[in-house]
Amino acid sequence: MKQQHFFFLQALSLLFFFSFNDIKAQDTHSKKKTERSPVFSNVMYQGDDNIYKNNPLKQDEFYSPVLQGCYPDPAITRKGDDYYMTCSSFAMFPGVPIFHSKDLVNWTDLGGVLNKVSEFNPHDTDIRGGVYAPGITYNPHNDTFYMIVTAFTGKMGNIIAKTKDPKKGWGSPVKLDFGGIDPCIFFDDNGKGYVVHNDAPDKGKELYEGHRVIKVWEYDLENDKVIAGTDKIIVDGGVDISKKPIWIEAPHLYKKDGRYYLMCAEGGTGDDHSEVIFVSDSPKGPFKPASNNPILTQRYFPNDRANKVDWTGHADLILGPDNKYYGVFLGVRPNDKNRVNTGRETFMLPVDWSGVFPVFENGLLPLEPKIKMPKGVTENKTGKDGFFPNGNFTFVENFTSEKLDYRWIGLRGPRENFISLTKKGLQITPFEVNIKELKPTSTLFYRQMHNTFSFASTIDYKPVSQKDLAGIVCLQSERFNYVFGITKKGKDTYILLERTENGQSKIIASTKIEIKKPIRLQVKAKGDSYEFSYSLNDVDFENLGGSVSGDILSTNIAGGFTGALVGLYATAANDAQAE
């Protein structure tokens, strides 16, 4: 018995020894991880576009775009006095941003519809993948909201999600059994459901590159699926197929005065983008185009016009609080080099639907930066009381709120996977992934919302090895970006600026620094010119690399259709080496 007791004590002792050492090892690992984790504080984004300075608002006006930065492909719906609007998000996370308003002027950011990695996981897609071109529709017959979208990840394809209250979250997405893109769901007066979407022509019937069709399906509301065999092509090619129109897409169905209207984008989301409309006596056609198409476009005007807005299209219509129609649509505001860095944004115009067809008011003229608020709306509260800002504004983030602002987003994964709030600010635990990889990155992103802006942050950080880097990143994609960060070379600490163009990286400049206290990092842009600078004393700033071109942050050079992002970046897999 004594011998058994001895062996038991010995085993207990060994177990304690190994457990203690295991805890010690974990503590060391945790400490090392914390050492490599930068803390960001006092972040400031400041927009300073001349167009807003030169066009101050009157009491009854608000600015368009209503959502600046990369918020394209808007879709809108209404229940009573509540308006909900969604946009594309691509590989940004969460997926499908959603906003709420009571008046179409003042919008509250509700986050994203697809916010669970188990249900939407764009972890291995390029930034242009993920999810885009959502539709959102309220069905009064069952008091339910439907969000339908195409997901380019995880073999998901077209999916639909539902909720009774968008402010309280959404149910799990359901995969739908049809191909194509840009789906939208419509509910008739009798409660019957229909899905319309863009698709390729039937096999062997494609007449030219960019030839697409619009299809309609009947929808089974009880089982949430399209009804097999009910699909029908309702538009072939576009308004006039003899003219070889390209990319008829983004369809929306409406019913007014007993007739069915199908509104679509045509011409591709670029210089020839436009919005067109068709009418029918049945949701399944035949649909006849309006004689005055297009009803919205900017393609007819000189390229060098002042305050240029371009690429307008991909629209949706809604009845406003003043019983007048309004349209939301995407457009771009190119910079001084006629390049698009801020991405496709969400604009708004009043719509005259007093005749047979709706017409965007002044939608066939060069767009102005301001529109009149709907009658009865008395206050423009954008940027105040929690409402989303527009125009020129300053956003200050001290990371003291329990709830992080929804404008901060992740790429290919949730921001919560790498951030933690501390007394000193926001700590980013770096992934062993750098910004050029097709993986979730440990970067907290903010959309570039102005052509002239500054973005600055204080960073408390001491890199341990050359694999460690933290700082600011300006990114159009994983293959086109600037990294401005602090790293190690041998025993010395450096700050460097790296330019990556089409996957090829080059160090623009680097300099040795001595870190005695937190450092202030800053990027300033004026149109195409970007300047990166740092301050070791929070007062005097040193420029690094001179003035560099923002060309690689534009869709014109980088391709794709997202907008530039600025972010707080940390990595434990750095490959940018100081020179």
Coordinates of C-alpha atoms in Angstrom, one line a residue:
M1 CA 0.0 0.0 0.0
K2 CA 2.9 2.3 1.0
Q3 CA 4.6 1.5 -2.4
Q4 CA 1.4 2.4 -4.3
H5 CA 1.1 5.6 -2.4
F6 CA 4.8 6.4 -3.3
F7 CA 4.2 5.8 -7.0
F8 CA 1.0 7.9 -6.9
L9 CA 2.8 10.8 -5.3
Q10 CA 5.7 10.4 -7.9
A11 CA 3.2 10.4 -10.8
L12 CA 1.4 13.4 -9.3
S13 CA 4.7 15.2 -9.0
L14 CA 5.7 14.5 -12.6
L15 CA 2.2 15.6 -13.8
F16 CA 2.6 18.8 -11.9
F17 CA 6.1 19.3 -13.3
F18 CA 5.0 18.8 -16.9
S19 CA 1.8 20.9 -16.5
F20 CA 3.8 23.7 -14.9
N21 CA 6.3 23.6 -17.7
D22 CA 3.5 23.5 -20.3
I23 CA 1.9 26.5 -18.7
K24 CA 5.3 28.2 -18.6
A25 CA 5.8 27.5 -22.3
Q26 CA 2.3 28.7 -23.1
D27 CA 3.0 31.9 -21.1
T28 CA 6.3 32.4 -23.0
H29 CA 4.5 31.8 -26.3
S30 CA 1.7 34.2 -25.3
K31 CA 4.2 36.8 -24.1
K32 CA 6.1 36.5 -27.4
K33 CA 2.8 36.8 -29.3
T34 CA 1.9 39.9 -27.3
E35 CA 5.4 41.4 -28.0
R36 CA 4.7 41.0 -31.7
S37 CA 1.2 42.5 -31.4
P38 CA 1.1 46.2 -32.2
V39 CA -1.4 48.5 -30.4
F40 CA -3.0 51.1 -32.6
S41 CA -4.6 54.3 -31.1
N42 CA -5.9 57.7 -32.0
V43 CA -6.9 56.8 -35.6
M44 CA -8.1 59.7 -37.7
Y45 CA -9.6 59.7 -41.2
Q46 CA -10.2 63.1 -42.8
G47 CA -11.9 63.7 -46.1
D48 CA -11.3 67.0 -47.8
D49 CA -12.7 67.0 -51.4
N50 CA -13.1 70.4 -53.1
I51 CA -16.5 69.5 -54.5
Y52 CA -18.0 69.6 -51.0
K53 CA -16.2 72.9 -50.1
N54 CA -17.5 74.5 -53.3
N55 CA -21.0 73.2 -52.8
P56 CA -22.2 73.8 -49.2
L57 CA -25.6 72.3 -48.3
K58 CA -28.7 74.4 -48.0
Q59 CA -31.2 73.5 -45.3
D60 CA -33.3 71.2 -47.6
E61 CA -30.4 69.4 -49.4
F62 CA -28.2 66.4 -48.9
Y63 CA -25.2 65.0 -50.8
S64 CA -25.1 62.2 -53.3
P65 CA -23.3 59.8 -53.2
V66 CA -25.1 58.9 -50.0
L67 CA -22.6 56.1 -49.3
Q68 CA -19.1 57.1 -50.3
G69 CA -16.4 54.6 -51.0
C70 CA -16.8 51.0 -52.1
Y71 CA -20.5 50.5 -51.6
P72 CA -21.6 49.5 -55.1
D73 CA -24.7 47.7 -56.5
P74 CA -27.3 49.1 -54.1
A75 CA -30.6 47.5 -53.6
I76 CA -33.4 48.9 -51.5
T77 CA -36.7 47.9 -49.9
R78 CA -39.3 49.4 -47.5
K79 CA -41.6 48.2 -44.7
G80 CA -43.8 51.0 -43.5
D81 CA -41.5 53.9 -42.6
D82 CA -38.4 51.8 -42.5
Y83 CA -36.0 51.6 -45.5
Y84 CA -33.3 49.0 -45.8
M85 CA -30.5 49.2 -48.3
T86 CA -27.8 46.6 -49.2
C87 CA -24.6 46.7 -51.3
S88 CA -21.9 44.5 -52.6
S89 CA -18.9 43.6 -50.4
F90 CA -16.8 41.1 -52.4
A91 CA -14.2 39.4 -50.2
M92 CA -14.7 42.0 -47.4
F93 CA -16.1 40.6 -44.2
P94 CA -18.9 40.6 -43.1
G95 CA -20.7 40.1 -46.4
V96 CA -23.5 42.3 -47.8
P97 CA -23.4 45.6 -45.8
I98 CA -26.9 46.7 -44.8
F99 CA -28.2 50.2 -43.8
H100 CA -31.4 51.5 -42.3
S101 CA -33.2 54.8 -42.7
K102 CA -36.5 56.4 -41.9
D103 CA -36.3 59.2 -44.6
L104 CA -33.7 58.2 -47.3
V105 CA -31.4 60.9 -46.1
N106 CA -30.1 59.7 -42.7
W107 CA -28.7 56.2 -42.7
T108 CA -27.6 53.9 -39.9
D109 CA -25.0 51.2 -40.6
L110 CA -26.3 47.8 -39.4
G111 CA -23.2 45.8 -40.3
G112 CA -23.4 42.8 -42.7
V113 CA -26.1 40.3 -43.5
L114 CA -23.5 37.4 -43.9
N115 CA -21.5 37.6 -40.7
K116 CA -20.8 33.9 -39.8
V117 CA -17.8 32.2 -41.3
S118 CA -19.6 28.9 -41.0
E119 CA -22.1 30.3 -43.5
F120 CA -20.0 32.6 -45.7
N121 CA -16.3 32.0 -45.9
P122 CA -14.4 33.9 -48.6
H123 CA -11.0 32.8 -47.1
D124 CA -9.4 31.7 -50.3
T125 CA -10.8 34.2 -52.9
D126 CA -9.2 37.2 -54.4
I127 CA -10.7 40.5 -53.3
R128 CA -13.0 40.6 -56.3
G129 CA -14.6 37.3 -55.3
G130 CA -16.8 36.7 -52.3
V131 CA -20.3 38.1 -52.7
Y132 CA -21.9 40.8 -54.9
A133 CA -25.0 42.3 -56.5
P134 CA -27.5 41.6 -53.7
G135 CA -31.3 42.1 -54.0
I136 CA -33.4 42.9 -50.9
T137 CA -37.2 42.7 -50.9
Y138 CA -39.8 42.9 -48.2
N139 CA -42.8 40.5 -48.6
P140 CA -45.9 41.9 -46.9
H141 CA -47.8 38.6 -47.3
N142 CA -45.6 36.9 -44.7
D143 CA -44.0 39.9 -43.1
T144 CA -40.5 38.7 -44.1
F145 CA -37.4 40.3 -45.6
Y146 CA -35.5 38.4 -48.3
M147 CA -31.8 39.0 -49.3
I148 CA -30.7 37.2 -52.4
V149 CA -27.2 37.3 -53.8
T150 CA -24.5 35.5 -55.7
A151 CA -21.6 34.1 -53.7
F152 CA -18.3 33.3 -55.5
T153 CA -16.9 31.2 -52.8
G154 CA -17.3 27.7 -51.3
K155 CA -19.4 26.5 -54.3
M156 CA -22.3 28.5 -52.9
G157 CA -23.6 30.2 -56.0
N158 CA -26.9 31.9 -55.6
I159 CA -28.2 32.0 -52.0
I160 CA -31.1 33.6 -50.1
A161 CA -31.5 34.6 -46.5
K162 CA -34.6 35.7 -44.5
T163 CA -35.5 37.7 -41.4
K164 CA -38.5 39.3 -39.8
D165 CA -36.3 42.2 -38.6
P166 CA -33.0 43.2 -40.3
K167 CA -31.9 45.0 -37.1
K168 CA -31.9 41.6 -35.3
G169 CA -29.9 39.6 -37.8
W170 CA -30.6 37.1 -40.5
G171 CA -31.3 33.4 -40.8
S172 CA -28.8 31.0 -42.5
P173 CA -28.5 31.3 -46.2
V174 CA -30.2 28.7 -48.4
K175 CA -28.5 27.6 -51.7
L176 CA -30.7 28.0 -54.7
D177 CA -30.6 25.7 -57.7
F178 CA -29.9 28.0 -60.7
G179 CA -26.9 29.6 -62.4
G180 CA -26.2 33.1 -63.5
I181 CA -25.6 36.2 -61.3
D182 CA -27.4 39.3 -60.0
P183 CA -30.6 37.7 -58.6
C184 CA -33.5 39.7 -57.3
I185 CA -36.8 38.4 -55.8
F186 CA -40.2 39.9 -56.4
F187 CA -43.6 39.3 -54.7
D188 CA -46.8 39.9 -56.6
D189 CA -50.1 41.3 -55.2
N190 CA -51.4 37.7 -54.8
G191 CA -48.3 36.7 -52.8
K192 CA -46.7 34.7 -55.6
G193 CA -42.9 34.9 -55.7
Y194 CA -40.6 35.3 -58.7
V195 CA -36.8 35.4 -59.1
V196 CA -35.1 37.3 -62.0
H197 CA -31.4 37.2 -62.8
N198 CA -28.7 37.6 -65.4
D199 CA -27.6 34.5 -67.2
A200 CA -25.7 33.3 -70.3
P201 CA -27.8 32.6 -73.4
D202 CA -28.9 29.0 -74.1
K203 CA -26.0 26.8 -75.2
G204 CA -25.0 27.5 -78.8
K205 CA -27.0 30.7 -79.0
E206 CA -24.4 33.3 -77.9
L207 CA -24.2 35.8 -80.7
Y208 CA -21.3 38.0 -79.5
E209 CA -19.0 38.7 -76.5
G210 CA -21.1 40.2 -73.7
H211 CA -24.3 38.8 -74.9
R212 CA -26.4 38.0 -71.8
V213 CA -30.1 37.3 -71.0
I214 CA -32.5 38.0 -68.2
K215 CA -34.4 34.9 -66.8
V216 CA -37.4 34.6 -64.5
W217 CA -38.3 31.7 -62.3
E218 CA -41.4 31.1 -60.2
Y219 CA -40.4 30.8 -56.5
D220 CA -41.7 28.3 -53.9
L221 CA -42.1 30.3 -50.7
E222 CA -42.8 27.4 -48.5
N223 CA -39.6 25.5 -49.4
D224 CA -37.4 28.4 -50.4
K225 CA -36.5 27.2 -53.9
V226 CA -37.1 28.1 -57.5
I227 CA -39.6 25.8 -59.1
A228 CA -37.9 23.5 -61.6
G229 CA -39.0 24.0 -65.2
T230 CA -40.5 27.4 -64.7
D231 CA -37.5 29.4 -66.0
K232 CA -38.0 31.6 -69.0
I233 CA -35.8 34.1 -70.9
I234 CA -37.6 37.5 -70.7
V235 CA -34.9 39.7 -72.2
D236 CA -32.4 38.5 -74.8
G237 CA -29.3 40.7 -75.2
G238 CA -30.9 44.0 -74.1
V239 CA -33.1 46.8 -75.4
D240 CA -32.1 46.2 -79.1
I241 CA -30.2 43.0 -79.8
S242 CA -29.4 44.1 -83.4
K243 CA -27.1 46.7 -81.8
K244 CA -25.3 44.0 -79.8
P245 CA -25.8 45.5 -76.4
I246 CA -23.6 44.0 -73.7
W247 CA -24.1 42.8 -70.1
I248 CA -27.8 43.2 -69.5
E249 CA -27.8 42.5 -65.8
A250 CA -29.0 43.6 -62.3
P251 CA -32.7 43.1 -63.0
H252 CA -35.5 44.3 -60.7
L253 CA -39.2 43.6 -61.1
Y254 CA -41.8 46.2 -60.0
K255 CA -45.6 46.4 -60.3
K256 CA -47.4 49.7 -60.8
D257 CA -51.0 50.3 -62.0
G258 CA -51.5 46.6 -62.8
R259 CA -48.4 46.4 -65.1
Y260 CA -45.0 44.8 -64.6
Y261 CA -41.8 46.7 -65.1
L262 CA -38.4 45.2 -65.4
M263 CA -35.4 47.5 -64.9
C264 CA -31.9 46.4 -65.7
A265 CA -28.4 47.7 -66.2
E266 CA -26.9 47.6 -69.7
G267 CA -23.5 48.3 -71.2
G268 CA -21.2 46.9 -68.5
T269 CA -20.1 48.6 -65.3
G270 CA -17.8 51.1 -67.0
D271 CA -17.9 54.0 -69.4
D272 CA -21.0 52.8 -71.3
H273 CA -23.0 51.8 -68.2
S274 CA -26.7 52.7 -68.2
E275 CA -30.1 51.9 -66.8
V276 CA -33.0 50.7 -69.1
I277 CA -36.6 49.7 -68.5
F278 CA -39.1 47.3 -70.0
V279 CA -42.9 46.8 -69.5
S280 CA -45.2 43.8 -69.6
D281 CA -48.7 42.6 -68.6
S282 CA -47.2 39.5 -67.0
P283 CA -44.1 38.9 -64.8
K284 CA -43.1 36.3 -67.3
G285 CA -43.3 38.6 -70.2
P286 CA -43.1 39.4 -73.1
F287 CA -41.3 42.6 -72.0
K288 CA -41.3 45.6 -74.3
P289 CA -38.5 48.2 -73.9
A290 CA -39.3 51.9 -73.3
S291 CA -38.8 54.1 -76.3
N292 CA -36.8 56.6 -74.2
N293 CA -34.1 54.2 -73.0
P294 CA -31.7 54.7 -71.4
I295 CA -33.4 56.3 -68.4
L296 CA -30.1 56.9 -66.6
T297 CA -26.5 57.2 -67.9
Q298 CA -23.5 59.6 -68.0
R299 CA -21.9 58.2 -71.2
Y300 CA -22.8 61.0 -73.5
F301 CA -20.7 63.8 -71.9
P302 CA -17.1 65.1 -72.5
N303 CA -14.5 63.1 -70.7
D304 CA -12.9 66.3 -69.2
R305 CA -16.0 67.7 -67.6
A306 CA -15.6 69.2 -64.1
N307 CA -16.8 67.3 -61.0
K308 CA -17.2 64.2 -63.1
V309 CA -19.5 61.4 -62.1
D310 CA -19.4 58.4 -64.4
W311 CA -20.4 54.8 -64.9
T312 CA -23.9 55.2 -63.5
G313 CA -26.3 52.3 -63.5
H314 CA -27.2 49.1 -61.5
A315 CA -30.2 50.8 -60.0
D316 CA -33.2 50.1 -57.8
L317 CA -36.4 52.1 -57.1
I318 CA -38.4 52.8 -54.0
L319 CA -41.3 55.0 -53.0
G320 CA -40.1 57.7 -50.7
P321 CA -41.6 59.2 -47.6
D322 CA -43.1 62.0 -49.7
N323 CA -44.9 59.5 -51.9
K324 CA -42.5 60.2 -54.7
Y325 CA -40.1 57.6 -56.2
Y326 CA -36.3 57.6 -55.7
G327 CA -33.6 55.6 -57.4
V328 CA -30.4 54.4 -55.8
F329 CA -27.6 53.4 -58.2
L330 CA -23.8 53.1 -58.5
G331 CA -21.5 55.7 -59.9
V332 CA -17.8 56.7 -59.7
R333 CA -16.0 60.0 -59.0
P334 CA -12.6 59.7 -60.8
N335 CA -9.6 61.6 -59.5
D336 CA -7.4 64.2 -61.3
K337 CA -5.9 61.5 -63.5
N338 CA -9.3 60.2 -64.4
R339 CA -8.7 57.1 -62.3
V340 CA -11.1 55.4 -59.9
N341 CA -9.6 54.9 -56.5
T342 CA -12.7 55.4 -54.3
G343 CA -14.5 52.6 -56.2
R344 CA -18.2 52.5 -57.2
E345 CA -20.4 54.3 -54.7
T346 CA -24.1 54.5 -53.9
F347 CA -25.8 57.6 -55.4
M348 CA -29.4 58.7 -55.3
L349 CA -31.8 60.7 -57.5
P350 CA -35.5 61.5 -57.4
V351 CA -37.5 59.6 -60.1
D352 CA -40.4 60.9 -62.0
W353 CA -43.0 58.1 -62.6
S354 CA -45.9 60.2 -63.5
G355 CA -46.0 58.8 -67.1
V356 CA -45.8 55.2 -68.2
F357 CA -42.1 54.8 -67.5
P358 CA -40.0 56.0 -64.7
V359 CA -37.3 58.6 -65.5
F360 CA -34.4 59.6 -63.2
E361 CA -34.7 63.3 -62.8
N362 CA -31.6 64.9 -64.3
G363 CA -30.2 61.4 -64.8
L364 CA -29.4 62.1 -68.4
L365 CA -27.5 65.3 -67.4
P366 CA -24.1 65.6 -65.7
L367 CA -24.8 64.7 -62.1
E368 CA -24.7 67.4 -59.4
P369 CA -23.3 66.7 -55.9
K370 CA -26.5 67.7 -54.1
I371 CA -30.2 66.8 -54.3
K372 CA -33.3 68.0 -52.4
M373 CA -34.4 66.2 -49.3
P374 CA -37.8 64.5 -49.7
K375 CA -40.7 66.8 -48.7
G376 CA -41.4 66.5 -45.0
V377 CA -37.8 65.6 -44.1
T378 CA -36.6 68.5 -42.0
E379 CA -33.1 67.5 -40.8
N380 CA -29.9 66.3 -42.4
K381 CA -28.2 64.4 -39.5
T382 CA -25.5 62.6 -41.5
G383 CA -22.4 62.2 -39.5
K384 CA -24.2 63.0 -36.2
D385 CA -26.1 60.9 -33.6
G386 CA -24.7 57.6 -35.0
F387 CA -25.8 58.3 -38.6
F388 CA -23.5 57.5 -41.5
P389 CA -21.5 60.5 -42.6
N390 CA -21.2 61.9 -46.1
G391 CA -19.6 65.0 -47.7
N392 CA -16.3 66.0 -46.1
F393 CA -16.0 64.6 -42.6
T394 CA -13.5 63.6 -39.9
F395 CA -13.7 60.2 -38.3
V396 CA -11.8 59.7 -35.1
E397 CA -11.4 56.3 -33.5
N398 CA -9.9 55.9 -30.1
F399 CA -11.1 52.3 -29.7
T400 CA -12.8 53.1 -26.4
S401 CA -16.3 51.9 -27.3
E402 CA -17.4 48.4 -26.5
K403 CA -18.8 48.1 -30.0
L404 CA -16.4 48.7 -32.9
D405 CA -17.8 50.9 -35.7
Y406 CA -19.1 48.8 -38.6
R407 CA -17.0 50.8 -41.0
W408 CA -14.0 48.8 -39.8
I409 CA -14.0 45.5 -41.8
G410 CA -11.9 42.4 -42.3
L411 CA -10.7 40.9 -45.5
R412 CA -11.6 37.2 -46.2
G413 CA -12.5 36.7 -42.5
P414 CA -13.9 38.4 -39.4
R415 CA -12.0 41.3 -37.8
E416 CA -12.7 39.7 -34.4
N417 CA -10.2 36.9 -35.2
F418 CA -7.2 39.2 -34.8
I419 CA -8.3 42.3 -32.8
S420 CA -8.7 42.9 -29.0
L421 CA -9.4 46.1 -27.2
T422 CA -6.9 47.1 -24.5
K423 CA -6.6 50.2 -22.3
K424 CA -3.9 51.5 -24.6
G425 CA -5.9 51.0 -27.8
L426 CA -6.6 48.3 -30.4
Q427 CA -4.2 45.3 -30.4
I428 CA -3.8 43.3 -33.6
T429 CA -2.5 39.8 -33.1
P430 CA -0.6 39.2 -36.4
F431 CA -1.3 36.2 -38.6
E432 CA 1.5 34.4 -40.3
V433 CA 0.1 35.9 -43.5
N434 CA 1.1 39.0 -45.4
I435 CA -1.1 41.3 -47.4
K436 CA -0.2 39.7 -50.8
E437 CA -1.6 36.3 -49.9
L438 CA -5.0 34.9 -50.7
K439 CA -5.9 34.3 -47.1
P440 CA -7.5 36.2 -44.3
T441 CA -5.2 39.0 -43.3
S442 CA -4.7 40.6 -39.8
T443 CA -5.7 44.0 -41.2
L444 CA -8.4 46.2 -39.9
F445 CA -9.7 48.0 -43.1
Y446 CA -11.5 51.3 -43.7
R447 CA -12.8 52.3 -47.2
Q448 CA -11.2 55.3 -48.9
M449 CA -14.2 57.6 -49.3
H450 CA -12.6 60.7 -50.8
N451 CA -10.1 61.5 -53.5
T452 CA -8.4 64.0 -51.1
F453 CA -8.0 62.5 -47.6
S454 CA -5.6 61.7 -44.8
F455 CA -5.4 58.6 -42.6
A456 CA -3.2 58.5 -39.5
S457 CA -2.7 56.3 -36.5
T458 CA -0.4 56.1 -33.5
I459 CA 1.3 52.7 -33.2
D460 CA 3.0 51.2 -30.1
Y461 CA 5.2 48.5 -31.5
K462 CA 8.7 47.0 -31.4
P463 CA 9.2 44.3 -34.0
V464 CA 11.2 41.2 -32.9
S465 CA 12.4 39.9 -36.2
Q466 CA 12.4 40.8 -39.9
K467 CA 9.3 38.5 -40.2
D468 CA 7.4 41.1 -38.1
L469 CA 5.9 44.2 -39.7
A470 CA 3.1 46.5 -38.6
G471 CA 1.8 49.8 -39.9
I472 CA -0.6 51.2 -42.5
V473 CA -1.6 49.6 -45.8
C474 CA -3.3 51.2 -48.8
L475 CA -4.8 48.4 -50.9
Q476 CA -6.7 47.9 -54.1
S477 CA -6.1 44.2 -54.1
E478 CA -3.6 41.6 -52.9
R479 CA -1.6 42.3 -56.1
F480 CA -1.8 46.1 -56.0
N481 CA -1.0 47.9 -52.8
Y482 CA 1.3 50.0 -50.7
V483 CA 2.7 48.9 -47.3
F484 CA 4.1 51.5 -44.9
G485 CA 5.4 49.8 -41.8
I486 CA 7.9 49.2 -39.1
T487 CA 10.1 46.1 -39.3
K488 CA 13.5 44.7 -38.2
K489 CA 16.7 44.2 -40.2
G490 CA 19.4 42.5 -38.1
K491 CA 19.4 44.3 -34.8
D492 CA 18.1 47.5 -36.2
T493 CA 14.5 48.8 -36.6
Y494 CA 13.4 50.3 -39.9
I495 CA 10.5 52.0 -41.4
L496 CA 9.8 51.2 -45.0
L497 CA 7.5 51.9 -47.9
E498 CA 6.8 49.1 -50.3
R499 CA 4.9 49.3 -53.6
T500 CA 3.4 46.1 -55.1
E501 CA 2.2 46.3 -58.7
N502 CA 0.7 43.2 -60.4
G503 CA 2.3 41.0 -57.7
Q504 CA 5.8 42.5 -58.1
S505 CA 7.1 44.3 -55.0
K506 CA 9.6 47.0 -54.8
I507 CA 10.9 49.0 -51.8
I508 CA 10.4 52.7 -52.6
A509 CA 12.3 53.9 -49.5
S510 CA 13.4 52.8 -46.0
T511 CA 15.2 54.4 -43.1
K512 CA 16.6 53.2 -39.7
I513 CA 14.7 54.6 -36.7
E514 CA 15.0 54.3 -33.0
I515 CA 11.8 53.6 -31.1
K516 CA 11.6 55.3 -27.7
K517 CA 7.8 55.8 -27.7
P518 CA 4.8 55.2 -29.9
I519 CA 5.1 56.4 -33.5
R520 CA 2.6 58.3 -35.6
L521 CA 2.1 57.0 -39.1
Q522 CA 0.2 58.9 -41.8
V523 CA -0.9 58.7 -45.4
K524 CA -2.2 61.8 -47.3
A525 CA -3.7 61.7 -50.7
K526 CA -4.5 64.5 -53.1
G527 CA -6.0 62.9 -56.2
D528 CA -3.4 60.6 -57.7
S529 CA -0.6 61.8 -55.4
Y530 CA -0.1 59.8 -52.1
E531 CA 2.5 60.7 -49.5
F532 CA 3.5 58.6 -46.5
S533 CA 5.1 60.1 -43.4
Y534 CA 6.0 59.3 -39.8
S535 CA 6.6 61.2 -36.6
L536 CA 8.8 60.0 -33.7
N537 CA 7.6 62.8 -31.4
D538 CA 4.0 63.2 -32.5
V539 CA 4.7 66.7 -33.9
D540 CA 7.4 66.7 -36.6
F541 CA 6.6 64.5 -39.6
E542 CA 9.2 63.0 -41.9
N543 CA 8.1 62.0 -45.4
L544 CA 9.3 58.6 -46.7
G545 CA 9.6 58.0 -50.4
G546 CA 8.4 61.4 -51.6
S547 CA 5.1 61.7 -53.6
V548 CA 4.0 58.4 -55.1
S549 CA 1.3 57.6 -57.6
G550 CA -2.0 56.2 -56.5
D551 CA -2.3 54.5 -59.9
I552 CA -2.1 51.0 -58.4
L553 CA -4.9 51.8 -56.1
S554 CA -7.3 52.4 -59.0
T555 CA -9.5 49.9 -60.8
N556 CA -8.1 51.4 -64.1
I557 CA -4.7 49.9 -63.4
A558 CA -5.4 47.1 -61.0
G559 CA -8.6 45.9 -62.7
G560 CA -11.5 44.4 -60.8
F561 CA -14.3 46.5 -59.4
T562 CA -13.6 47.2 -55.7
G563 CA -12.5 50.5 -54.2
A564 CA -9.2 51.3 -52.4
L565 CA -9.0 50.4 -48.7
V566 CA -6.8 51.9 -46.0
G567 CA -5.9 49.7 -43.1
L568 CA -4.1 49.0 -39.8
Y569 CA -1.9 46.1 -40.7
A570 CA 0.2 43.6 -38.8
T571 CA 2.0 40.4 -40.0
A572 CA 4.3 37.7 -38.7
A573 CA 5.1 36.7 -42.3
N574 CA 6.7 39.9 -43.6
D575 CA 8.6 39.7 -46.9
A576 CA 9.2 43.4 -47.3
Q577 CA 12.9 43.9 -46.4
A578 CA 14.5 47.2 -45.6
E579 CA 17.3 48.3 -47.9

